[in-house]
Amino acid sequence: MVKTVLLAAALVLSPGTHGLRLAQFFQDGMVLQREPQSTTVYGFEELIPGTEAVLTCSLRGRDLPPQIGIPVKTGFKAEGDWMVELPPQEAGTICDIEIVGGEEELSLSQVIFGDVWVCSGQSNMVFNMNGIFNSSEEIAAAAAYPDIRFTIIERVTSDVEEDDVGTTIPWSDPVNGNRNLKSFSAVCFFYAMNVYDQLGVPMGLIDSAWGGTRVEAWSSQDALDACEIEDNVMPNNPQNSNSYLWNSMIHPLRKMTVKGFLWYQGEANANW
């Protein structure tokens, strides 16, 4: 087994907080972006100056020299937000990560490095594996792809840009998470299988989609202003209010390193 241990010494709590934590979508079994990019792990609470993260790695049974990551304050929203930039890792590297601060400890196990894709848009992206032709056979066949891992972001709205978001389905693979695969985007997963057949690189899929939504809801306020789009807030249909899905389902992912985006959008904007 390939193992990476991340030790972030002396992470401490700021007053009035609820404890050191990672962003919610950092979970056991997830995929982080492979080389040549570096990737980040991030969370919340205050850092002591000079904190270091030490990575101890092995690959295909061979120990690698220690690697250093430096946790830094991000300043995105709260003073306690922090981020660790990890040195680039080869595709297929499997990691256990520990973040230790005083009496508190955070850990991630069985993290694998590969290509991370965000899959978003409206109902054609939401359409799940359980709804396709020959779904039982296709879901069973997907077990041949244990290095394709996936999660579904919680469908929530917000009128302000958020820094964190939960998941309705945790990071899973098609072997141990066969039941979860039934609810996952068919377009996203078939895309990943096709790419995996060509490249043989682990794939991490983040499903952040909502059926019947307009592209304006997925766009930042800056983008809408640049396009001179009028303000639009729909109290009874908040998922179609301008920027409400950008704020809650895309903005929290902005610090992640990803390979790319797969977007399926159009029908709700057919009157353009």
PDB file of C-alpha atoms in Angstrom:
ATOM      1  CA  MET A   1       0.000   0.000   0.000  1.00  0.00           C
ATOM      2  CA  VAL A   2       1.169   3.514  -0.839  1.00  0.00           C
ATOM      3  CA  LYS A   3       0.983   5.698   2.235  1.00  0.00           C
ATOM      4  CA  THR A   4       1.243   9.440   2.839  1.00  0.00           C
ATOM      5  CA  VAL A   5       1.092  10.848   6.342  1.00  0.00           C
ATOM      6  CA  LEU A   6       0.452  14.571   6.744  1.00  0.00           C
ATOM      7  CA  LEU A   7       1.371  15.998  10.142  1.00  0.00           C
ATOM      8  CA  ALA A   8       0.326  19.608  10.711  1.00  0.00           C
ATOM      9  CA  ALA A   9       1.713  20.351  14.154  1.00  0.00           C
ATOM     10  CA  ALA A  10       0.242  22.895  16.503  1.00  0.00           C
ATOM     11  CA  LEU A  11      -3.016  23.759  14.779  1.00  0.00           C
ATOM     12  CA  VAL A  12      -5.035  25.509  17.478  1.00  0.00           C
ATOM     13  CA  LEU A  13      -8.548  26.781  17.979  1.00  0.00           C
ATOM     14  CA  SER A  14      -9.579  30.401  17.942  1.00  0.00           C
ATOM     15  CA  PRO A  15     -12.000  31.613  20.623  1.00  0.00           C
ATOM     16  CA  GLY A  16     -15.685  30.806  20.192  1.00  0.00           C
ATOM     17  CA  THR A  17     -15.220  28.163  17.501  1.00  0.00           C
ATOM     18  CA  HIS A  18     -16.526  24.605  17.290  1.00  0.00           C
ATOM     19  CA  GLY A  19     -13.221  22.801  16.848  1.00  0.00           C
ATOM     20  CA  LEU A  20     -10.622  22.196  14.209  1.00  0.00           C
ATOM     21  CA  ARG A  21     -12.148  20.712  11.063  1.00  0.00           C
ATOM     22  CA  LEU A  22     -11.647  20.073   7.393  1.00  0.00           C
ATOM     23  CA  ALA A  23     -14.015  21.326   4.730  1.00  0.00           C
ATOM     24  CA  GLN A  24     -16.881  18.822   4.690  1.00  0.00           C
ATOM     25  CA  PHE A  25     -16.136  17.263   1.291  1.00  0.00           C
ATOM     26  CA  PHE A  26     -12.651  16.172   2.382  1.00  0.00           C
ATOM     27  CA  GLN A  27     -13.484  12.573   3.282  1.00  0.00           C
ATOM     28  CA  ASP A  28     -11.981   9.103   3.447  1.00  0.00           C
ATOM     29  CA  GLY A  29     -11.585   7.487   0.044  1.00  0.00           C
ATOM     30  CA  MET A  30     -11.652  10.744  -1.939  1.00  0.00           C
ATOM     31  CA  VAL A  31      -9.501  11.651  -4.940  1.00  0.00           C
ATOM     32  CA  LEU A  32      -6.998  14.530  -4.955  1.00  0.00           C
ATOM     33  CA  GLN A  33      -5.523  15.988  -8.138  1.00  0.00           C
ATOM     34  CA  ARG A  34      -2.345  14.285  -9.361  1.00  0.00           C
ATOM     35  CA  GLU A  35       0.850  15.801 -10.740  1.00  0.00           C
ATOM     36  CA  PRO A  36       1.940  18.058 -12.362  1.00  0.00           C
ATOM     37  CA  GLN A  37      -0.370  20.258 -10.300  1.00  0.00           C
ATOM     38  CA  SER A  38      -0.001  20.573  -6.566  1.00  0.00           C
ATOM     39  CA  THR A  39      -3.227  20.129  -4.644  1.00  0.00           C
ATOM     40  CA  THR A  40      -4.640  21.541  -1.440  1.00  0.00           C
ATOM     41  CA  VAL A  41      -6.279  20.325   1.736  1.00  0.00           C
ATOM     42  CA  TYR A  42      -8.068  23.038   3.664  1.00  0.00           C
ATOM     43  CA  GLY A  43     -10.310  23.723   6.605  1.00  0.00           C
ATOM     44  CA  PHE A  44     -11.170  26.042   9.420  1.00  0.00           C
ATOM     45  CA  GLU A  45      -9.670  27.407  12.659  1.00  0.00           C
ATOM     46  CA  GLU A  46      -6.568  29.386  13.534  1.00  0.00           C
ATOM     47  CA  LEU A  47      -2.969  28.412  12.767  1.00  0.00           C
ATOM     48  CA  ILE A  48       0.108  29.004  14.880  1.00  0.00           C
ATOM     49  CA  PRO A  49       2.802  30.776  12.772  1.00  0.00           C
ATOM     50  CA  GLY A  50       5.483  28.411  11.506  1.00  0.00           C
ATOM     51  CA  THR A  51       3.269  25.325  11.393  1.00  0.00           C
ATOM     52  CA  GLU A  52       4.620  22.693   8.989  1.00  0.00           C
ATOM     53  CA  ALA A  53       3.043  19.731   7.251  1.00  0.00           C
ATOM     54  CA  VAL A  54       5.349  16.757   6.734  1.00  0.00           C
ATOM     55  CA  LEU A  55       4.493  14.154   4.112  1.00  0.00           C
ATOM     56  CA  THR A  56       6.068  10.726   4.452  1.00  0.00           C
ATOM     57  CA  CYS A  57       5.372   8.733   1.292  1.00  0.00           C
ATOM     58  CA  SER A  58       6.004   5.420  -0.381  1.00  0.00           C
ATOM     59  CA  LEU A  59       5.134   4.409  -3.909  1.00  0.00           C
ATOM     60  CA  ARG A  60       4.894   0.834  -5.184  1.00  0.00           C
ATOM     61  CA  GLY A  61       6.678  -0.353  -2.047  1.00  0.00           C
ATOM     62  CA  ARG A  62       9.479   2.215  -2.277  1.00  0.00           C
ATOM     63  CA  ASP A  63       9.925   4.827   0.439  1.00  0.00           C
ATOM     64  CA  LEU A  64      10.244   8.407  -0.785  1.00  0.00           C
ATOM     65  CA  PRO A  65      12.131  11.272   0.885  1.00  0.00           C
ATOM     66  CA  PRO A  66      10.062  13.355   3.322  1.00  0.00           C
ATOM     67  CA  GLN A  67       8.108  16.202   1.719  1.00  0.00           C
ATOM     68  CA  ILE A  68       6.992  19.454   3.287  1.00  0.00           C
ATOM     69  CA  GLY A  69       3.703  21.335   2.998  1.00  0.00           C
ATOM     70  CA  ILE A  70       3.139  24.662   4.746  1.00  0.00           C
ATOM     71  CA  PRO A  71      -0.331  25.440   6.172  1.00  0.00           C
ATOM     72  CA  VAL A  72      -1.161  29.099   5.511  1.00  0.00           C
ATOM     73  CA  LYS A  73      -4.027  31.433   6.348  1.00  0.00           C
ATOM     74  CA  THR A  74      -6.241  32.001   3.339  1.00  0.00           C
ATOM     75  CA  GLY A  75      -8.106  35.128   4.374  1.00  0.00           C
ATOM     76  CA  PHE A  76     -11.040  34.138   2.152  1.00  0.00           C
ATOM     77  CA  LYS A  77     -13.710  34.742   4.772  1.00  0.00           C
ATOM     78  CA  ALA A  78     -12.649  34.118   8.354  1.00  0.00           C
ATOM     79  CA  GLU A  79      -9.235  34.632   9.913  1.00  0.00           C
ATOM     80  CA  GLY A  80      -9.181  30.976  10.942  1.00  0.00           C
ATOM     81  CA  ASP A  81      -9.436  29.578   7.408  1.00  0.00           C
ATOM     82  CA  TRP A  82      -6.302  27.602   6.486  1.00  0.00           C
ATOM     83  CA  MET A  83      -4.935  25.652   3.568  1.00  0.00           C
ATOM     84  CA  VAL A  84      -2.087  23.184   3.040  1.00  0.00           C
ATOM     85  CA  GLU A  85      -0.532  22.944  -0.419  1.00  0.00           C
ATOM     86  CA  LEU A  86       0.688  19.386  -0.960  1.00  0.00           C
ATOM     87  CA  PRO A  87       3.635  18.555  -3.212  1.00  0.00           C
ATOM     88  CA  PRO A  88       2.574  16.997  -6.553  1.00  0.00           C
ATOM     89  CA  GLN A  89       2.007  13.239  -6.375  1.00  0.00           C
ATOM     90  CA  GLU A  90       2.072  10.568  -9.075  1.00  0.00           C
ATOM     91  CA  ALA A  91      -1.243   9.131 -10.278  1.00  0.00           C
ATOM     92  CA  GLY A  92      -2.293   6.107  -8.252  1.00  0.00           C
ATOM     93  CA  THR A  93      -0.561   7.169  -5.033  1.00  0.00           C
ATOM     94  CA  ILE A  94      -2.766   6.135  -2.111  1.00  0.00           C
ATOM     95  CA  CYS A  95      -2.547   8.190   1.046  1.00  0.00           C
ATOM     96  CA  ASP A  96      -3.430   8.261   4.710  1.00  0.00           C
ATOM     97  CA  ILE A  97      -3.432  11.847   5.949  1.00  0.00           C
ATOM     98  CA  GLU A  98      -3.248  12.997   9.557  1.00  0.00           C
ATOM     99  CA  ILE A  99      -3.530  16.591  10.723  1.00  0.00           C
ATOM    100  CA  VAL A 100      -2.573  16.945  14.377  1.00  0.00           C
ATOM    101  CA  GLY A 101      -3.069  20.073  16.451  1.00  0.00           C
ATOM    102  CA  GLY A 102      -2.550  20.016  20.181  1.00  0.00           C
ATOM    103  CA  GLU A 103      -5.039  17.511  21.568  1.00  0.00           C
ATOM    104  CA  GLU A 104      -7.046  17.423  18.332  1.00  0.00           C
ATOM    105  CA  GLU A 105      -6.426  15.222  15.326  1.00  0.00           C
ATOM    106  CA  LEU A 106      -7.969  15.078  11.870  1.00  0.00           C
ATOM    107  CA  SER A 107      -7.410  12.194   9.488  1.00  0.00           C
ATOM    108  CA  LEU A 108      -8.200  11.089   5.954  1.00  0.00           C
ATOM    109  CA  SER A 109      -7.623   7.490   4.907  1.00  0.00           C
ATOM    110  CA  GLN A 110      -7.293   5.761   1.530  1.00  0.00           C
ATOM    111  CA  VAL A 111      -7.058   9.017  -0.431  1.00  0.00           C
ATOM    112  CA  ILE A 112      -5.905   8.395  -4.007  1.00  0.00           C
ATOM    113  CA  PHE A 113      -4.269  10.818  -6.448  1.00  0.00           C
ATOM    114  CA  GLY A 114      -5.753  11.067  -9.933  1.00  0.00           C
ATOM    115  CA  ASP A 115      -7.796  13.493 -12.042  1.00  0.00           C
ATOM    116  CA  VAL A 116     -10.638  15.394 -10.364  1.00  0.00           C
ATOM    117  CA  TRP A 117     -13.641  16.522 -12.401  1.00  0.00           C
ATOM    118  CA  VAL A 118     -16.599  18.680 -11.354  1.00  0.00           C
ATOM    119  CA  CYS A 119     -19.840  17.649 -13.087  1.00  0.00           C
ATOM    120  CA  SER A 120     -22.566  20.276 -13.007  1.00  0.00           C
ATOM    121  CA  GLY A 121     -25.589  21.733 -14.763  1.00  0.00           C
ATOM    122  CA  GLN A 122     -29.240  20.792 -14.775  1.00  0.00           C
ATOM    123  CA  SER A 123     -31.417  17.694 -15.185  1.00  0.00           C
ATOM    124  CA  ASN A 124     -29.436  15.961 -17.936  1.00  0.00           C
ATOM    125  CA  MET A 125     -26.454  15.913 -15.589  1.00  0.00           C
ATOM    126  CA  VAL A 126     -28.591  14.916 -12.596  1.00  0.00           C
ATOM    127  CA  PHE A 127     -30.109  11.947 -14.515  1.00  0.00           C
ATOM    128  CA  ASN A 128     -28.757   8.997 -12.558  1.00  0.00           C
ATOM    129  CA  MET A 129     -27.344   5.561 -13.255  1.00  0.00           C
ATOM    130  CA  ASN A 130     -30.489   3.876 -11.976  1.00  0.00           C
ATOM    131  CA  GLY A 131     -32.517   5.487 -14.765  1.00  0.00           C
ATOM    132  CA  ILE A 132     -30.484   4.392 -17.793  1.00  0.00           C
ATOM    133  CA  PHE A 133     -31.214   1.459 -20.118  1.00  0.00           C
ATOM    134  CA  ASN A 134     -29.895  -1.840 -18.735  1.00  0.00           C
ATOM    135  CA  SER A 135     -29.152  -0.078 -15.460  1.00  0.00           C
ATOM    136  CA  SER A 136     -28.638  -3.237 -13.412  1.00  0.00           C
ATOM    137  CA  GLU A 137     -26.098  -4.616 -15.889  1.00  0.00           C
ATOM    138  CA  GLU A 138     -24.297  -1.277 -16.292  1.00  0.00           C
ATOM    139  CA  ILE A 139     -24.063  -0.718 -12.525  1.00  0.00           C
ATOM    140  CA  ALA A 140     -22.722  -4.250 -12.052  1.00  0.00           C
ATOM    141  CA  ALA A 141     -20.174  -3.705 -14.842  1.00  0.00           C
ATOM    142  CA  ALA A 142     -19.009  -0.488 -13.175  1.00  0.00           C
ATOM    143  CA  ALA A 143     -17.426  -2.600 -10.422  1.00  0.00           C
ATOM    144  CA  ALA A 144     -14.534  -3.099 -12.862  1.00  0.00           C
ATOM    145  CA  TYR A 145     -13.588   0.558 -12.182  1.00  0.00           C
ATOM    146  CA  PRO A 146     -12.709   0.720  -8.453  1.00  0.00           C
ATOM    147  CA  ASP A 147     -10.366   3.673  -9.081  1.00  0.00           C
ATOM    148  CA  ILE A 148     -13.268   5.873 -10.180  1.00  0.00           C
ATOM    149  CA  ARG A 149     -14.587   7.515  -7.025  1.00  0.00           C
ATOM    150  CA  PHE A 150     -17.518   9.881  -6.713  1.00  0.00           C
ATOM    151  CA  THR A 151     -19.525  12.136  -4.406  1.00  0.00           C
ATOM    152  CA  ILE A 152     -22.692  14.238  -4.652  1.00  0.00           C
ATOM    153  CA  ILE A 153     -22.720  17.792  -3.296  1.00  0.00           C
ATOM    154  CA  GLU A 154     -25.709  18.786  -1.196  1.00  0.00           C
ATOM    155  CA  ARG A 155     -28.364  20.756  -3.087  1.00  0.00           C
ATOM    156  CA  VAL A 156     -28.604  24.005  -1.170  1.00  0.00           C
ATOM    157  CA  THR A 157     -28.973  27.691  -2.051  1.00  0.00           C
ATOM    158  CA  SER A 158     -27.487  30.863  -0.607  1.00  0.00           C
ATOM    159  CA  ASP A 159     -27.676  34.580  -1.250  1.00  0.00           C
ATOM    160  CA  VAL A 160     -24.020  35.000  -0.187  1.00  0.00           C
ATOM    161  CA  GLU A 161     -20.844  33.206  -1.219  1.00  0.00           C
ATOM    162  CA  GLU A 162     -20.227  30.241   1.092  1.00  0.00           C
ATOM    163  CA  ASP A 163     -16.920  28.607   2.030  1.00  0.00           C
ATOM    164  CA  ASP A 164     -18.162  25.106   2.811  1.00  0.00           C
ATOM    165  CA  VAL A 165     -20.809  22.643   1.643  1.00  0.00           C
ATOM    166  CA  GLY A 166     -21.835  19.144   2.646  1.00  0.00           C
ATOM    167  CA  THR A 167     -22.432  15.999   0.617  1.00  0.00           C
ATOM    168  CA  THR A 168     -25.597  13.914   0.243  1.00  0.00           C
ATOM    169  CA  ILE A 169     -23.541  10.897  -0.830  1.00  0.00           C
ATOM    170  CA  PRO A 170     -20.043  10.526   0.655  1.00  0.00           C
ATOM    171  CA  TRP A 171     -17.020   9.695  -1.462  1.00  0.00           C
ATOM    172  CA  SER A 172     -17.649   6.166  -2.756  1.00  0.00           C
ATOM    173  CA  ASP A 173     -16.393   3.700  -5.345  1.00  0.00           C
ATOM    174  CA  PRO A 174     -18.532   1.412  -7.557  1.00  0.00           C
ATOM    175  CA  VAL A 175     -17.449  -1.693  -5.634  1.00  0.00           C
ATOM    176  CA  ASN A 176     -18.094  -0.701  -2.025  1.00  0.00           C
ATOM    177  CA  GLY A 177     -20.551   2.062  -2.919  1.00  0.00           C
ATOM    178  CA  ASN A 178     -22.690   0.158  -5.432  1.00  0.00           C
ATOM    179  CA  ARG A 179     -25.915   1.444  -3.883  1.00  0.00           C
ATOM    180  CA  ASN A 180     -24.638   5.031  -3.991  1.00  0.00           C
ATOM    181  CA  LEU A 181     -23.747   4.677  -7.667  1.00  0.00           C
ATOM    182  CA  LYS A 182     -27.444   4.218  -8.486  1.00  0.00           C
ATOM    183  CA  SER A 183     -28.047   7.854  -7.501  1.00  0.00           C
ATOM    184  CA  PHE A 184     -24.995   9.253  -9.280  1.00  0.00           C
ATOM    185  CA  SER A 185     -24.970  11.153 -12.583  1.00  0.00           C
ATOM    186  CA  ALA A 186     -24.907   8.750 -15.549  1.00  0.00           C
ATOM    187  CA  VAL A 187     -23.296  11.291 -17.901  1.00  0.00           C
ATOM    188  CA  CYS A 188     -20.536  11.995 -15.402  1.00  0.00           C
ATOM    189  CA  PHE A 189     -19.775   8.351 -14.644  1.00  0.00           C
ATOM    190  CA  PHE A 190     -19.829   7.152 -18.264  1.00  0.00           C
ATOM    191  CA  TYR A 191     -17.526  10.026 -19.170  1.00  0.00           C
ATOM    192  CA  ALA A 192     -15.126   8.914 -16.444  1.00  0.00           C
ATOM    193  CA  MET A 193     -15.172   5.281 -17.586  1.00  0.00           C
ATOM    194  CA  ASN A 194     -14.359   6.359 -21.140  1.00  0.00           C
ATOM    195  CA  VAL A 195     -11.441   8.546 -19.993  1.00  0.00           C
ATOM    196  CA  TYR A 196     -10.182   5.831 -17.648  1.00  0.00           C
ATOM    197  CA  ASP A 197     -10.163   3.328 -20.527  1.00  0.00           C
ATOM    198  CA  GLN A 198      -7.915   5.731 -22.465  1.00  0.00           C
ATOM    199  CA  LEU A 199      -5.582   6.921 -19.691  1.00  0.00           C
ATOM    200  CA  GLY A 200      -5.771   4.371 -16.877  1.00  0.00           C
ATOM    201  CA  VAL A 201      -5.665   7.220 -14.335  1.00  0.00           C
ATOM    202  CA  PRO A 202      -7.863   7.244 -11.179  1.00  0.00           C
ATOM    203  CA  MET A 203     -10.807   9.617 -11.484  1.00  0.00           C
ATOM    204  CA  GLY A 204     -12.535  11.709  -8.820  1.00  0.00           C
ATOM    205  CA  LEU A 205     -16.048  12.887  -9.722  1.00  0.00           C
ATOM    206  CA  ILE A 206     -17.863  15.691  -7.906  1.00  0.00           C
ATOM    207  CA  ASP A 207     -21.565  15.856  -8.853  1.00  0.00           C
ATOM    208  CA  SER A 208     -22.773  19.388  -8.124  1.00  0.00           C
ATOM    209  CA  ALA A 209     -25.915  19.695 -10.258  1.00  0.00           C
ATOM    210  CA  TRP A 210     -29.600  20.611  -9.874  1.00  0.00           C
ATOM    211  CA  GLY A 211     -32.393  19.832 -12.353  1.00  0.00           C
ATOM    212  CA  GLY A 212     -34.429  22.606 -13.959  1.00  0.00           C
ATOM    213  CA  THR A 213     -31.971  25.373 -13.100  1.00  0.00           C
ATOM    214  CA  ARG A 214     -30.910  28.371 -15.146  1.00  0.00           C
ATOM    215  CA  VAL A 215     -27.299  29.162 -15.972  1.00  0.00           C
ATOM    216  CA  GLU A 216     -27.626  32.501 -14.166  1.00  0.00           C
ATOM    217  CA  ALA A 217     -28.012  30.635 -10.866  1.00  0.00           C
ATOM    218  CA  TRP A 218     -24.652  28.931 -11.468  1.00  0.00           C
ATOM    219  CA  SER A 219     -22.881  32.184 -12.408  1.00  0.00           C
ATOM    220  CA  SER A 220     -21.026  34.526 -10.083  1.00  0.00           C
ATOM    221  CA  GLN A 221     -22.327  38.054  -9.559  1.00  0.00           C
ATOM    222  CA  ASP A 222     -19.188  39.397 -11.232  1.00  0.00           C
ATOM    223  CA  ALA A 223     -19.874  37.290 -14.336  1.00  0.00           C
ATOM    224  CA  LEU A 224     -23.514  38.404 -14.451  1.00  0.00           C
ATOM    225  CA  ASP A 225     -22.513  42.051 -14.077  1.00  0.00           C
ATOM    226  CA  ALA A 226     -20.004  41.689 -16.919  1.00  0.00           C
ATOM    227  CA  CYS A 227     -22.806  40.342 -19.124  1.00  0.00           C
ATOM    228  CA  GLU A 228     -25.220  43.064 -17.950  1.00  0.00           C
ATOM    229  CA  ILE A 229     -27.712  40.505 -16.624  1.00  0.00           C
ATOM    230  CA  GLU A 230     -30.511  42.031 -14.569  1.00  0.00           C
ATOM    231  CA  ASP A 231     -30.911  41.027 -10.922  1.00  0.00           C
ATOM    232  CA  ASN A 232     -33.341  38.175 -10.404  1.00  0.00           C
ATOM    233  CA  VAL A 233     -34.343  36.738  -7.018  1.00  0.00           C
ATOM    234  CA  MET A 234     -37.109  34.129  -6.878  1.00  0.00           C
ATOM    235  CA  PRO A 235     -38.180  33.562  -3.232  1.00  0.00           C
ATOM    236  CA  ASN A 236     -40.381  30.593  -4.142  1.00  0.00           C
ATOM    237  CA  ASN A 237     -37.786  29.083  -6.473  1.00  0.00           C
ATOM    238  CA  PRO A 238     -34.434  30.080  -4.935  1.00  0.00           C
ATOM    239  CA  GLN A 239     -32.414  27.580  -6.982  1.00  0.00           C
ATOM    240  CA  ASN A 240     -33.138  29.795 -10.010  1.00  0.00           C
ATOM    241  CA  SER A 241     -32.161  33.070  -8.351  1.00  0.00           C
ATOM    242  CA  ASN A 242     -29.083  34.733  -9.796  1.00  0.00           C
ATOM    243  CA  SER A 243     -25.840  33.334  -8.296  1.00  0.00           C
ATOM    244  CA  TYR A 244     -27.618  31.314  -5.579  1.00  0.00           C
ATOM    245  CA  LEU A 245     -26.104  27.998  -6.747  1.00  0.00           C
ATOM    246  CA  TRP A 246     -22.728  29.533  -7.521  1.00  0.00           C
ATOM    247  CA  ASN A 247     -22.690  30.797  -3.953  1.00  0.00           C
ATOM    248  CA  SER A 248     -23.595  27.497  -2.304  1.00  0.00           C
ATOM    249  CA  MET A 249     -22.521  24.653  -4.623  1.00  0.00           C
ATOM    250  CA  ILE A 250     -19.569  25.991  -6.674  1.00  0.00           C
ATOM    251  CA  HIS A 251     -17.885  28.727  -4.628  1.00  0.00           C
ATOM    252  CA  PRO A 252     -17.072  26.328  -1.732  1.00  0.00           C
ATOM    253  CA  LEU A 253     -15.022  24.203  -4.174  1.00  0.00           C
ATOM    254  CA  ARG A 254     -12.912  27.093  -5.492  1.00  0.00           C
ATOM    255  CA  LYS A 255      -9.753  26.180  -3.549  1.00  0.00           C
ATOM    256  CA  MET A 256      -9.730  22.595  -4.803  1.00  0.00           C
ATOM    257  CA  THR A 257      -7.305  21.664  -7.570  1.00  0.00           C
ATOM    258  CA  VAL A 258      -9.266  19.987 -10.374  1.00  0.00           C
ATOM    259  CA  LYS A 259      -8.553  18.688 -13.852  1.00  0.00           C
ATOM    260  CA  GLY A 260     -11.656  20.249 -15.372  1.00  0.00           C
ATOM    261  CA  PHE A 261     -15.410  20.727 -15.512  1.00  0.00           C
ATOM    262  CA  LEU A 262     -18.123  18.763 -17.298  1.00  0.00           C
ATOM    263  CA  TRP A 263     -21.207  20.963 -17.727  1.00  0.00           C
ATOM    264  CA  TYR A 264     -24.620  19.985 -19.140  1.00  0.00           C
ATOM    265  CA  GLN A 265     -26.790  23.096 -19.397  1.00  0.00           C
ATOM    266  CA  GLY A 266     -29.283  24.644 -21.752  1.00  0.00           C
ATOM    267  CA  GLU A 267     -32.940  23.646 -21.535  1.00  0.00           C
ATOM    268  CA  ALA A 268     -33.833  26.100 -18.772  1.00  0.00           C
ATOM    269  CA  ASN A 269     -32.319  28.856 -20.936  1.00  0.00           C
ATOM    270  CA  ALA A 270     -33.948  27.785 -24.191  1.00  0.00           C
ATOM    271  CA  ASN A 271     -35.717  31.153 -24.535  1.00  0.00           C
ATOM    272  CA  TRP A 272     -32.441  33.023 -25.005  1.00  0.00           C
TER     273      TRP A 272
END
